[in-house]
């Protein structure tokens, strides 16, 4: 699936560079794009976790935190359009004010964490990490539980 | 799998913040970490492809290119330690000079693309994209082909 979608992306890139750029996001595009964003957050939070555990290079802490920050800043907009599907529960839009507030909080937390990582490295990040990474609480409310 | 590993990362984070940070990367850690890096590149190149096709917001082009740049800069180091497994072919290390050269090229390409995206947006990125994203050539040589 990952392999296939990667090849598909390659083909898509080819199309993007040869066609005149007339395109429009359909519902599946909206779902795909927000999933790329969330998967990036997942890969990067797992990378950051490895750094914090001493299982990956400490000097990468600021890089991972920075990626989390710039990616988290796009979450709210990525979910704004009401398109059911993927792993999103309908409550994302039914309770948009709360979802939006949480997305903004995550973004602010990650921006702060990125600054902290840049300034003080692993030791400075450590006491802030648990409170900053609010993935779980939000997923429990807004993400479909897969079997 | 993704869900499980995400939960595992959460548990790991908890451990990282409560233990004294005495840890060491074992072989599986090395594999896991480089896979997080490569998956981030995959998610972000697919995101960038969607932007180029007009299926995702054009204003995100510089963000995706920047993430690709900072992530690609870590690829060479992530594979440097000779740990077979994951999807890596043994040639990664048997032909390290070539692998290393390609990793540096990707990093340089992505750094250039990020500058281009920042300065000129989608239209400026378009003519450079195919040549810059060298994923496929390197994967064909150094990545196990899954069935």
PDB file of C-alpha atoms in Angstrom:
ATOM      1  CA  UNK A   1       0.000   0.000   0.000  1.00  0.00           C
ATOM      2  CA  UNK A   2       2.744   2.421   0.934  1.00  0.00           C
ATOM      3  CA  UNK A   3       4.795   1.233  -2.011  1.00  0.00           C
ATOM      4  CA  UNK A   4       1.851   1.561  -4.356  1.00  0.00           C
ATOM      5  CA  UNK A   5       0.939   4.996  -3.139  1.00  0.00           C
ATOM      6  CA  UNK A   6       4.541   6.060  -3.517  1.00  0.00           C
ATOM      7  CA  UNK A   7       4.582   4.932  -7.121  1.00  0.00           C
ATOM      8  CA  UNK A   8       1.241   6.638  -7.594  1.00  0.00           C
ATOM      9  CA  UNK A   9       2.754   9.824  -6.227  1.00  0.00           C
ATOM     10  CA  UNK A  10       5.562   9.517  -8.748  1.00  0.00           C
ATOM     11  CA  UNK A  11       3.096   9.187 -11.585  1.00  0.00           C
ATOM     12  CA  UNK A  12       1.144  12.078 -10.154  1.00  0.00           C
ATOM     13  CA  UNK A  13       4.260  14.210 -10.063  1.00  0.00           C
ATOM     14  CA  UNK A  14       4.905  13.417 -13.687  1.00  0.00           C
ATOM     15  CA  UNK A  15       1.363  14.454 -14.523  1.00  0.00           C
ATOM     16  CA  UNK A  16       1.716  17.609 -12.469  1.00  0.00           C
ATOM     17  CA  UNK A  17       4.775  18.689 -14.391  1.00  0.00           C
ATOM     18  CA  UNK A  18       3.368  17.930 -17.812  1.00  0.00           C
ATOM     19  CA  UNK A  19      -0.221  19.092 -17.479  1.00  0.00           C
ATOM     20  CA  UNK A  20      -1.188  22.681 -17.137  1.00  0.00           C
ATOM     21  CA  UNK A  21      -2.009  22.469 -13.460  1.00  0.00           C
ATOM     22  CA  UNK A  22      -5.772  22.545 -13.861  1.00  0.00           C
ATOM     23  CA  UNK A  23      -6.846  20.405 -10.954  1.00  0.00           C
ATOM     24  CA  UNK A  24      -9.253  20.427  -8.075  1.00  0.00           C
ATOM     25  CA  UNK A  25      -9.224  18.649  -4.753  1.00  0.00           C
ATOM     26  CA  UNK A  26     -11.980  16.062  -4.530  1.00  0.00           C
ATOM     27  CA  UNK A  27     -13.104  14.401  -1.314  1.00  0.00           C
ATOM     28  CA  UNK A  28     -10.547  11.617  -1.507  1.00  0.00           C
ATOM     29  CA  UNK A  29      -7.809  14.201  -1.987  1.00  0.00           C
ATOM     30  CA  UNK A  30      -8.909  15.989   1.169  1.00  0.00           C
ATOM     31  CA  UNK A  31      -8.774  12.724   3.098  1.00  0.00           C
ATOM     32  CA  UNK A  32      -5.434  11.692   1.580  1.00  0.00           C
ATOM     33  CA  UNK A  33      -3.824  15.020   2.306  1.00  0.00           C
ATOM     34  CA  UNK A  34      -4.872  15.195   5.946  1.00  0.00           C
ATOM     35  CA  UNK A  35      -3.699  11.605   6.374  1.00  0.00           C
ATOM     36  CA  UNK A  36      -0.257  12.506   5.002  1.00  0.00           C
ATOM     37  CA  UNK A  37      -0.112  15.270   7.573  1.00  0.00           C
ATOM     38  CA  UNK A  38      -1.178  13.040  10.460  1.00  0.00           C
ATOM     39  CA  UNK A  39       1.197  10.261   9.387  1.00  0.00           C
ATOM     40  CA  UNK A  40       4.030  12.766   9.270  1.00  0.00           C
ATOM     41  CA  UNK A  41       3.168  13.760  12.842  1.00  0.00           C
ATOM     42  CA  UNK A  42       3.148  10.074  13.775  1.00  0.00           C
ATOM     43  CA  UNK A  43       6.531   9.325  12.203  1.00  0.00           C
ATOM     44  CA  UNK A  44       8.065  12.423  13.713  1.00  0.00           C
ATOM     45  CA  UNK A  45       6.663  11.941  17.207  1.00  0.00           C
ATOM     46  CA  UNK A  46       7.991   8.388  17.136  1.00  0.00           C
ATOM     47  CA  UNK A  47      11.357   9.714  15.936  1.00  0.00           C
ATOM     48  CA  UNK A  48      11.380  12.261  18.731  1.00  0.00           C
ATOM     49  CA  UNK A  49      10.504   9.531  21.232  1.00  0.00           C
ATOM     50  CA  UNK A  50      13.535   7.538  20.059  1.00  0.00           C
ATOM     51  CA  UNK A  51      15.783  10.556  20.469  1.00  0.00           C
ATOM     52  CA  UNK A  52      14.447  11.147  23.967  1.00  0.00           C
ATOM     53  CA  UNK A  53      15.202   7.535  24.849  1.00  0.00           C
ATOM     54  CA  UNK A  54      18.755   7.766  23.586  1.00  0.00           C
ATOM     55  CA  UNK A  55      17.934   5.410  20.710  1.00  0.00           C
ATOM     56  CA  UNK A  56      18.530   8.011  18.013  1.00  0.00           C
ATOM     57  CA  UNK A  57      20.975  10.928  17.769  1.00  0.00           C
ATOM     58  CA  UNK A  58      20.397  13.645  20.373  1.00  0.00           C
ATOM     59  CA  UNK A  59      21.442  16.306  17.864  1.00  0.00           C
ATOM     60  CA  UNK A  60      18.288  15.536  15.851  1.00  0.00           C
ATOM     61  CA  UNK A  61      15.947  16.634  18.622  1.00  0.00           C
ATOM     62  CA  UNK A  62      15.481  20.170  17.289  1.00  0.00           C
ATOM     63  CA  UNK A  63      14.915  18.914  13.751  1.00  0.00           C
ATOM     64  CA  UNK A  64      12.125  16.569  14.782  1.00  0.00           C
ATOM     65  CA  UNK A  65      10.516  19.176  17.015  1.00  0.00           C
ATOM     66  CA  UNK A  66      10.677  21.720  14.191  1.00  0.00           C
ATOM     67  CA  UNK A  67       9.004  19.331  11.741  1.00  0.00           C
ATOM     68  CA  UNK A  68       6.314  18.612  14.317  1.00  0.00           C
ATOM     69  CA  UNK A  69       5.777  22.349  14.730  1.00  0.00           C
ATOM     70  CA  UNK A  70       5.430  23.241  11.068  1.00  0.00           C
ATOM     71  CA  UNK A  71       3.274  20.184  10.397  1.00  0.00           C
ATOM     72  CA  UNK A  72       1.027  20.675  13.427  1.00  0.00           C
ATOM     73  CA  UNK A  73       0.412  24.231  12.257  1.00  0.00           C
ATOM     74  CA  UNK A  74      -1.406  22.822   9.214  1.00  0.00           C
ATOM     75  CA  UNK A  75      -3.692  20.338  11.002  1.00  0.00           C
ATOM     76  CA  UNK A  76      -6.630  22.650  11.647  1.00  0.00           C
ATOM     77  CA  UNK A  77      -6.824  23.791   8.028  1.00  0.00           C
ATOM     78  CA  UNK A  78      -6.421  20.234   6.759  1.00  0.00           C
ATOM     79  CA  UNK A  79      -9.546  19.110   8.633  1.00  0.00           C
ATOM     80  CA  UNK A  80     -11.585  22.264   8.132  1.00  0.00           C
ATOM     81  CA  UNK A  81     -13.396  21.059   5.039  1.00  0.00           C
ATOM     82  CA  UNK A  82     -16.150  18.722   6.170  1.00  0.00           C
ATOM     83  CA  UNK A  83     -15.321  15.488   4.405  1.00  0.00           C
ATOM     84  CA  UNK A  84     -16.249  12.369   6.339  1.00  0.00           C
ATOM     85  CA  UNK A  85     -14.066   9.322   5.905  1.00  0.00           C
ATOM     86  CA  UNK A  86     -10.583   8.122   6.524  1.00  0.00           C
ATOM     87  CA  UNK A  87     -10.284   7.606  10.263  1.00  0.00           C
ATOM     88  CA  UNK A  88     -12.128  10.766  11.241  1.00  0.00           C
ATOM     89  CA  UNK A  89     -15.234  10.535  13.386  1.00  0.00           C
ATOM     90  CA  UNK A  90     -18.120  12.826  12.417  1.00  0.00           C
ATOM     91  CA  UNK A  91     -17.527  14.654  15.691  1.00  0.00           C
ATOM     92  CA  UNK A  92     -14.549  16.402  14.100  1.00  0.00           C
ATOM     93  CA  UNK A  93     -17.093  18.644  12.401  1.00  0.00           C
ATOM     94  CA  UNK A  94     -20.023  18.267  14.825  1.00  0.00           C
ATOM     95  CA  UNK A  95     -17.764  19.582  17.580  1.00  0.00           C
ATOM     96  CA  UNK A  96     -15.589  21.746  15.370  1.00  0.00           C
ATOM     97  CA  UNK A  97     -15.013  24.435  18.000  1.00  0.00           C
ATOM     98  CA  UNK A  98     -13.451  21.894  20.328  1.00  0.00           C
ATOM     99  CA  UNK A  99     -11.496  20.152  17.566  1.00  0.00           C
ATOM    100  CA  UNK A 100     -10.233  23.475  16.308  1.00  0.00           C
ATOM    101  CA  UNK A 101      -9.214  24.537  19.819  1.00  0.00           C
ATOM    102  CA  UNK A 102      -7.274  21.303  20.299  1.00  0.00           C
ATOM    103  CA  UNK A 103      -5.569  21.643  16.947  1.00  0.00           C
ATOM    104  CA  UNK A 104      -4.486  25.166  17.865  1.00  0.00           C
ATOM    105  CA  UNK A 105      -3.222  23.914  21.237  1.00  0.00           C
ATOM    106  CA  UNK A 106      -1.172  21.177  19.581  1.00  0.00           C
ATOM    107  CA  UNK A 107       0.282  23.694  17.179  1.00  0.00           C
ATOM    108  CA  UNK A 108       1.175  26.104  20.016  1.00  0.00           C
ATOM    109  CA  UNK A 109       2.656  23.259  22.065  1.00  0.00           C
ATOM    110  CA  UNK A 110       4.796  22.092  19.168  1.00  0.00           C
ATOM    111  CA  UNK A 111       5.979  25.621  18.395  1.00  0.00           C
ATOM    112  CA  UNK A 112       7.038  25.993  22.019  1.00  0.00           C
ATOM    113  CA  UNK A 113       8.684  22.568  22.002  1.00  0.00           C
ATOM    114  CA  UNK A 114      10.636  23.442  18.849  1.00  0.00           C
ATOM    115  CA  UNK A 115      11.975  26.613  20.484  1.00  0.00           C
ATOM    116  CA  UNK A 116      12.829  24.661  23.617  1.00  0.00           C
ATOM    117  CA  UNK A 117      14.620  21.960  21.636  1.00  0.00           C
ATOM    118  CA  UNK A 118      16.574  24.535  19.659  1.00  0.00           C
ATOM    119  CA  UNK A 119      17.651  26.342  22.799  1.00  0.00           C
ATOM    120  CA  UNK A 120      18.192  23.523  25.255  1.00  0.00           C
ATOM    121  CA  UNK A 121      18.201  20.169  23.489  1.00  0.00           C
ATOM    122  CA  UNK A 122      16.987  16.893  24.943  1.00  0.00           C
ATOM    123  CA  UNK A 123      17.273  17.897  28.588  1.00  0.00           C
ATOM    124  CA  UNK A 124      15.112  20.956  28.084  1.00  0.00           C
ATOM    125  CA  UNK A 125      12.504  19.057  26.069  1.00  0.00           C
ATOM    126  CA  UNK A 126      12.162  16.218  28.556  1.00  0.00           C
ATOM    127  CA  UNK A 127       9.995  17.940  31.203  1.00  0.00           C
ATOM    128  CA  UNK A 128       7.667  19.444  28.568  1.00  0.00           C
ATOM    129  CA  UNK A 129       7.107  16.491  26.312  1.00  0.00           C
ATOM    130  CA  UNK A 130       4.239  14.640  27.954  1.00  0.00           C
ATOM    131  CA  UNK A 131       2.061  17.705  28.298  1.00  0.00           C
ATOM    132  CA  UNK A 132       2.885  18.943  24.812  1.00  0.00           C
ATOM    133  CA  UNK A 133       2.093  15.833  22.798  1.00  0.00           C
ATOM    134  CA  UNK A 134      -1.678  15.720  23.075  1.00  0.00           C
ATOM    135  CA  UNK A 135      -2.134  13.102  20.321  1.00  0.00           C
ATOM    136  CA  UNK A 136      -3.829  10.512  22.458  1.00  0.00           C
ATOM    137  CA  UNK A 137      -6.575  12.606  24.014  1.00  0.00           C
ATOM    138  CA  UNK A 138      -7.598  13.993  20.669  1.00  0.00           C
ATOM    139  CA  UNK A 139      -7.426  10.611  18.911  1.00  0.00           C
ATOM    140  CA  UNK A 140      -9.603   9.012  21.575  1.00  0.00           C
ATOM    141  CA  UNK A 141     -12.287  11.573  20.860  1.00  0.00           C
ATOM    142  CA  UNK A 142     -12.003  12.182  17.137  1.00  0.00           C
ATOM    143  CA  UNK A 143     -10.379   9.157  15.532  1.00  0.00           C
ATOM    144  CA  UNK A 144     -12.138   5.929  14.663  1.00  0.00           C
ATOM    145  CA  UNK A 145     -10.829   3.052  16.740  1.00  0.00           C
ATOM    146  CA  UNK A 146      -9.584   0.383  14.381  1.00  0.00           C
ATOM    147  CA  UNK A 147      -9.834  -3.243  15.328  1.00  0.00           C
TER     148      UNK A 147
ATOM    149  CA  UNK B   1       0.588  -1.680  13.071  1.00  0.00           C
ATOM    150  CA  UNK B   2       0.769   2.084  12.831  1.00  0.00           C
ATOM    151  CA  UNK B   3      -1.670   2.351  15.716  1.00  0.00           C
ATOM    152  CA  UNK B   4       0.308  -0.107  17.790  1.00  0.00           C
ATOM    153  CA  UNK B   5       3.602   1.563  17.122  1.00  0.00           C
ATOM    154  CA  UNK B   6       2.043   4.923  17.966  1.00  0.00           C
ATOM    155  CA  UNK B   7       0.894   3.588  21.306  1.00  0.00           C
ATOM    156  CA  UNK B   8       4.307   2.050  21.795  1.00  0.00           C
ATOM    157  CA  UNK B   9       5.846   5.439  21.150  1.00  0.00           C
ATOM    158  CA  UNK B  10       3.620   6.949  23.803  1.00  0.00           C
ATOM    159  CA  UNK B  11       4.732   4.360  26.300  1.00  0.00           C
ATOM    160  CA  UNK B  12       8.300   4.937  25.251  1.00  0.00           C
ATOM    161  CA  UNK B  13       7.901   8.664  25.788  1.00  0.00           C
ATOM    162  CA  UNK B  14       6.625   8.018  29.260  1.00  0.00           C
ATOM    163  CA  UNK B  15       9.634   5.842  29.979  1.00  0.00           C
ATOM    164  CA  UNK B  16      11.947   8.462  28.554  1.00  0.00           C
ATOM    165  CA  UNK B  17      10.622  11.116  30.867  1.00  0.00           C
ATOM    166  CA  UNK B  18      10.697   8.980  33.979  1.00  0.00           C
ATOM    167  CA  UNK B  19      13.903   7.042  33.565  1.00  0.00           C
ATOM    168  CA  UNK B  20      17.292   8.617  33.785  1.00  0.00           C
ATOM    169  CA  UNK B  21      17.987   8.507  30.088  1.00  0.00           C
ATOM    170  CA  UNK B  22      20.418   5.636  30.195  1.00  0.00           C
ATOM    171  CA  UNK B  23      19.729   3.967  26.895  1.00  0.00           C
ATOM    172  CA  UNK B  24      21.505   2.636  23.867  1.00  0.00           C
ATOM    173  CA  UNK B  25      20.388   2.107  20.306  1.00  0.00           C
ATOM    174  CA  UNK B  26      20.192  -1.560  19.426  1.00  0.00           C
ATOM    175  CA  UNK B  27      19.901  -2.901  15.897  1.00  0.00           C
ATOM    176  CA  UNK B  28      16.120  -2.727  15.801  1.00  0.00           C
ATOM    177  CA  UNK B  29      16.292   0.889  16.937  1.00  0.00           C
ATOM    178  CA  UNK B  30      18.625   1.708  14.067  1.00  0.00           C
ATOM    179  CA  UNK B  31      16.194   0.103  11.620  1.00  0.00           C
ATOM    180  CA  UNK B  32      13.145   1.737  13.204  1.00  0.00           C
ATOM    181  CA  UNK B  33      14.701   5.172  13.186  1.00  0.00           C
ATOM    182  CA  UNK B  34      15.801   5.107   9.568  1.00  0.00           C
ATOM    183  CA  UNK B  35      12.345   3.835   8.621  1.00  0.00           C
ATOM    184  CA  UNK B  36      10.708   6.772  10.392  1.00  0.00           C
ATOM    185  CA  UNK B  37      12.940   9.059   8.360  1.00  0.00           C
ATOM    186  CA  UNK B  38      12.157   7.351   5.061  1.00  0.00           C
ATOM    187  CA  UNK B  39       8.422   7.248   5.805  1.00  0.00           C
ATOM    188  CA  UNK B  40       8.501  10.952   6.591  1.00  0.00           C
ATOM    189  CA  UNK B  41      10.097  11.527   3.196  1.00  0.00           C
ATOM    190  CA  UNK B  42       7.379   9.374   1.643  1.00  0.00           C
ATOM    191  CA  UNK B  43       4.508  11.203   3.325  1.00  0.00           C
ATOM    192  CA  UNK B  44       6.002  14.574   2.513  1.00  0.00           C
ATOM    193  CA  UNK B  45       6.829  13.811  -1.118  1.00  0.00           C
ATOM    194  CA  UNK B  46       3.259  12.596  -1.564  1.00  0.00           C
ATOM    195  CA  UNK B  47       2.011  15.769   0.121  1.00  0.00           C
ATOM    196  CA  UNK B  48       4.162  17.858  -2.175  1.00  0.00           C
ATOM    197  CA  UNK B  49       2.852  15.926  -5.172  1.00  0.00           C
ATOM    198  CA  UNK B  50      -0.708  16.776  -4.137  1.00  0.00           C
ATOM    199  CA  UNK B  51       0.172  20.445  -3.828  1.00  0.00           C
ATOM    200  CA  UNK B  52       1.767  20.394  -7.287  1.00  0.00           C
ATOM    201  CA  UNK B  53      -1.400  18.865  -8.708  1.00  0.00           C
ATOM    202  CA  UNK B  54      -3.603  21.499  -7.132  1.00  0.00           C
ATOM    203  CA  UNK B  55      -5.107  18.921  -4.790  1.00  0.00           C
ATOM    204  CA  UNK B  56      -3.729  20.533  -1.641  1.00  0.00           C
ATOM    205  CA  UNK B  57      -3.098  24.177  -0.695  1.00  0.00           C
ATOM    206  CA  UNK B  58      -0.456  25.882  -2.827  1.00  0.00           C
ATOM    207  CA  UNK B  59       0.697  27.900   0.185  1.00  0.00           C
ATOM    208  CA  UNK B  60       1.972  24.686   1.769  1.00  0.00           C
ATOM    209  CA  UNK B  61       4.541  24.055  -0.960  1.00  0.00           C
ATOM    210  CA  UNK B  62       7.427  25.675   0.915  1.00  0.00           C
ATOM    211  CA  UNK B  63       6.545  23.856   4.135  1.00  0.00           C
ATOM    212  CA  UNK B  64       6.636  20.444   2.487  1.00  0.00           C
ATOM    213  CA  UNK B  65       9.842  21.234   0.609  1.00  0.00           C
ATOM    214  CA  UNK B  66      11.437  22.451   3.839  1.00  0.00           C
ATOM    215  CA  UNK B  67      10.505  19.273   5.703  1.00  0.00           C
ATOM    216  CA  UNK B  68      11.893  17.210   2.834  1.00  0.00           C
ATOM    217  CA  UNK B  69      15.119  19.212   3.030  1.00  0.00           C
ATOM    218  CA  UNK B  70      15.719  18.864   6.746  1.00  0.00           C
ATOM    219  CA  UNK B  71      14.733  15.207   6.701  1.00  0.00           C
ATOM    220  CA  UNK B  72      16.789  14.313   3.635  1.00  0.00           C
ATOM    221  CA  UNK B  73      19.805  15.871   5.348  1.00  0.00           C
ATOM    222  CA  UNK B  74      19.657  13.080   7.929  1.00  0.00           C
ATOM    223  CA  UNK B  75      19.370  10.097   5.566  1.00  0.00           C
ATOM    224  CA  UNK B  76      23.073   9.414   5.099  1.00  0.00           C
ATOM    225  CA  UNK B  77      23.768   9.344   8.829  1.00  0.00           C
ATOM    226  CA  UNK B  78      20.703   7.214   9.500  1.00  0.00           C
ATOM    227  CA  UNK B  79      22.010   4.460   7.218  1.00  0.00           C
ATOM    228  CA  UNK B  80      25.685   4.777   8.088  1.00  0.00           C
ATOM    229  CA  UNK B  81      25.676   2.120  10.766  1.00  0.00           C
ATOM    230  CA  UNK B  82      25.753  -1.250   9.047  1.00  0.00           C
ATOM    231  CA  UNK B  83      22.615  -2.937  10.275  1.00  0.00           C
ATOM    232  CA  UNK B  84      20.994  -5.262   7.764  1.00  0.00           C
ATOM    233  CA  UNK B  85      17.244  -5.578   7.849  1.00  0.00           C
ATOM    234  CA  UNK B  86      14.136  -3.566   7.302  1.00  0.00           C
ATOM    235  CA  UNK B  87      13.848  -3.011   3.565  1.00  0.00           C
ATOM    236  CA  UNK B  88      17.526  -2.276   3.013  1.00  0.00           C
ATOM    237  CA  UNK B  89      19.508  -4.408   0.605  1.00  0.00           C
ATOM    238  CA  UNK B  90      23.035  -5.346   1.732  1.00  0.00           C
ATOM    239  CA  UNK B  91      24.325  -3.184  -1.134  1.00  0.00           C
ATOM    240  CA  UNK B  92      23.605  -0.104   0.983  1.00  0.00           C
ATOM    241  CA  UNK B  93      26.815  -0.935   2.820  1.00  0.00           C
ATOM    242  CA  UNK B  94      28.601  -2.991   0.149  1.00  0.00           C
ATOM    243  CA  UNK B  95      28.386   0.027  -2.155  1.00  0.00           C
ATOM    244  CA  UNK B  96      28.439   2.664   0.558  1.00  0.00           C
ATOM    245  CA  UNK B  97      30.344   5.223  -1.508  1.00  0.00           C
ATOM    246  CA  UNK B  98      27.593   5.222  -4.099  1.00  0.00           C
ATOM    247  CA  UNK B  99      24.777   5.160  -1.535  1.00  0.00           C
ATOM    248  CA  UNK B 100      26.396   7.986   0.359  1.00  0.00           C
ATOM    249  CA  UNK B 101      26.836  10.027  -2.811  1.00  0.00           C
ATOM    250  CA  UNK B 102      23.163   9.567  -3.689  1.00  0.00           C
ATOM    251  CA  UNK B 103      22.045  10.501  -0.196  1.00  0.00           C
ATOM    252  CA  UNK B 104      24.113  13.690  -0.409  1.00  0.00           C
ATOM    253  CA  UNK B 105      22.622  14.441  -3.823  1.00  0.00           C
ATOM    254  CA  UNK B 106      19.087  14.011  -2.510  1.00  0.00           C
ATOM    255  CA  UNK B 107      19.876  16.281   0.400  1.00  0.00           C
ATOM    256  CA  UNK B 108      21.363  18.937  -1.883  1.00  0.00           C
ATOM    257  CA  UNK B 109      18.420  18.649  -4.273  1.00  0.00           C
ATOM    258  CA  UNK B 110      15.911  19.064  -1.460  1.00  0.00           C
ATOM    259  CA  UNK B 111      17.780  22.032   0.011  1.00  0.00           C
ATOM    260  CA  UNK B 112      17.680  23.689  -3.403  1.00  0.00           C
ATOM    261  CA  UNK B 113      14.006  22.811  -3.835  1.00  0.00           C
ATOM    262  CA  UNK B 114      13.159  24.302  -0.444  1.00  0.00           C
ATOM    263  CA  UNK B 115      14.855  27.579  -1.390  1.00  0.00           C
ATOM    264  CA  UNK B 116      13.085  27.551  -4.723  1.00  0.00           C
ATOM    265  CA  UNK B 117       9.703  26.892  -3.096  1.00  0.00           C
ATOM    266  CA  UNK B 118      10.257  29.642  -0.566  1.00  0.00           C
ATOM    267  CA  UNK B 119      11.196  32.140  -3.247  1.00  0.00           C
ATOM    268  CA  UNK B 120       8.885  31.214  -6.099  1.00  0.00           C
ATOM    269  CA  UNK B 121       6.194  28.821  -4.953  1.00  0.00           C
ATOM    270  CA  UNK B 122       4.587  26.084  -7.018  1.00  0.00           C
ATOM    271  CA  UNK B 123       5.469  27.551 -10.411  1.00  0.00           C
ATOM    272  CA  UNK B 124       9.145  27.732  -9.563  1.00  0.00           C
ATOM    273  CA  UNK B 125       9.206  24.219  -8.120  1.00  0.00           C
ATOM    274  CA  UNK B 126       7.470  22.623 -11.088  1.00  0.00           C
ATOM    275  CA  UNK B 127      10.391  22.496 -13.552  1.00  0.00           C
ATOM    276  CA  UNK B 128      12.811  21.223 -10.898  1.00  0.00           C
ATOM    277  CA  UNK B 129      10.739  18.560  -9.241  1.00  0.00           C
ATOM    278  CA  UNK B 130      11.311  15.499 -11.405  1.00  0.00           C
ATOM    279  CA  UNK B 131      15.068  15.807 -11.383  1.00  0.00           C
ATOM    280  CA  UNK B 132      15.197  16.611  -7.679  1.00  0.00           C
ATOM    281  CA  UNK B 133      13.169  13.714  -6.310  1.00  0.00           C
ATOM    282  CA  UNK B 134      15.518  10.828  -6.909  1.00  0.00           C
ATOM    283  CA  UNK B 135      13.616   8.365  -4.698  1.00  0.00           C
ATOM    284  CA  UNK B 136      12.894   5.823  -7.372  1.00  0.00           C
ATOM    285  CA  UNK B 137      16.380   5.315  -8.755  1.00  0.00           C
ATOM    286  CA  UNK B 138      17.830   4.807  -5.318  1.00  0.00           C
ATOM    287  CA  UNK B 139      15.006   2.535  -4.171  1.00  0.00           C
ATOM    288  CA  UNK B 140      15.414   0.328  -7.231  1.00  0.00           C
ATOM    289  CA  UNK B 141      19.026  -0.232  -6.317  1.00  0.00           C
ATOM    290  CA  UNK B 142      19.005  -0.280  -2.529  1.00  0.00           C
ATOM    291  CA  UNK B 143      15.519  -1.213  -1.335  1.00  0.00           C
ATOM    292  CA  UNK B 144      14.110  -4.710  -1.173  1.00  0.00           C
ATOM    293  CA  UNK B 145      11.249  -5.145  -3.609  1.00  0.00           C
ATOM    294  CA  UNK B 146       8.243  -6.268  -1.636  1.00  0.00           C
ATOM    295  CA  UNK B 147       5.756  -8.620  -3.234  1.00  0.00           C
TER     296      UNK B 147
END
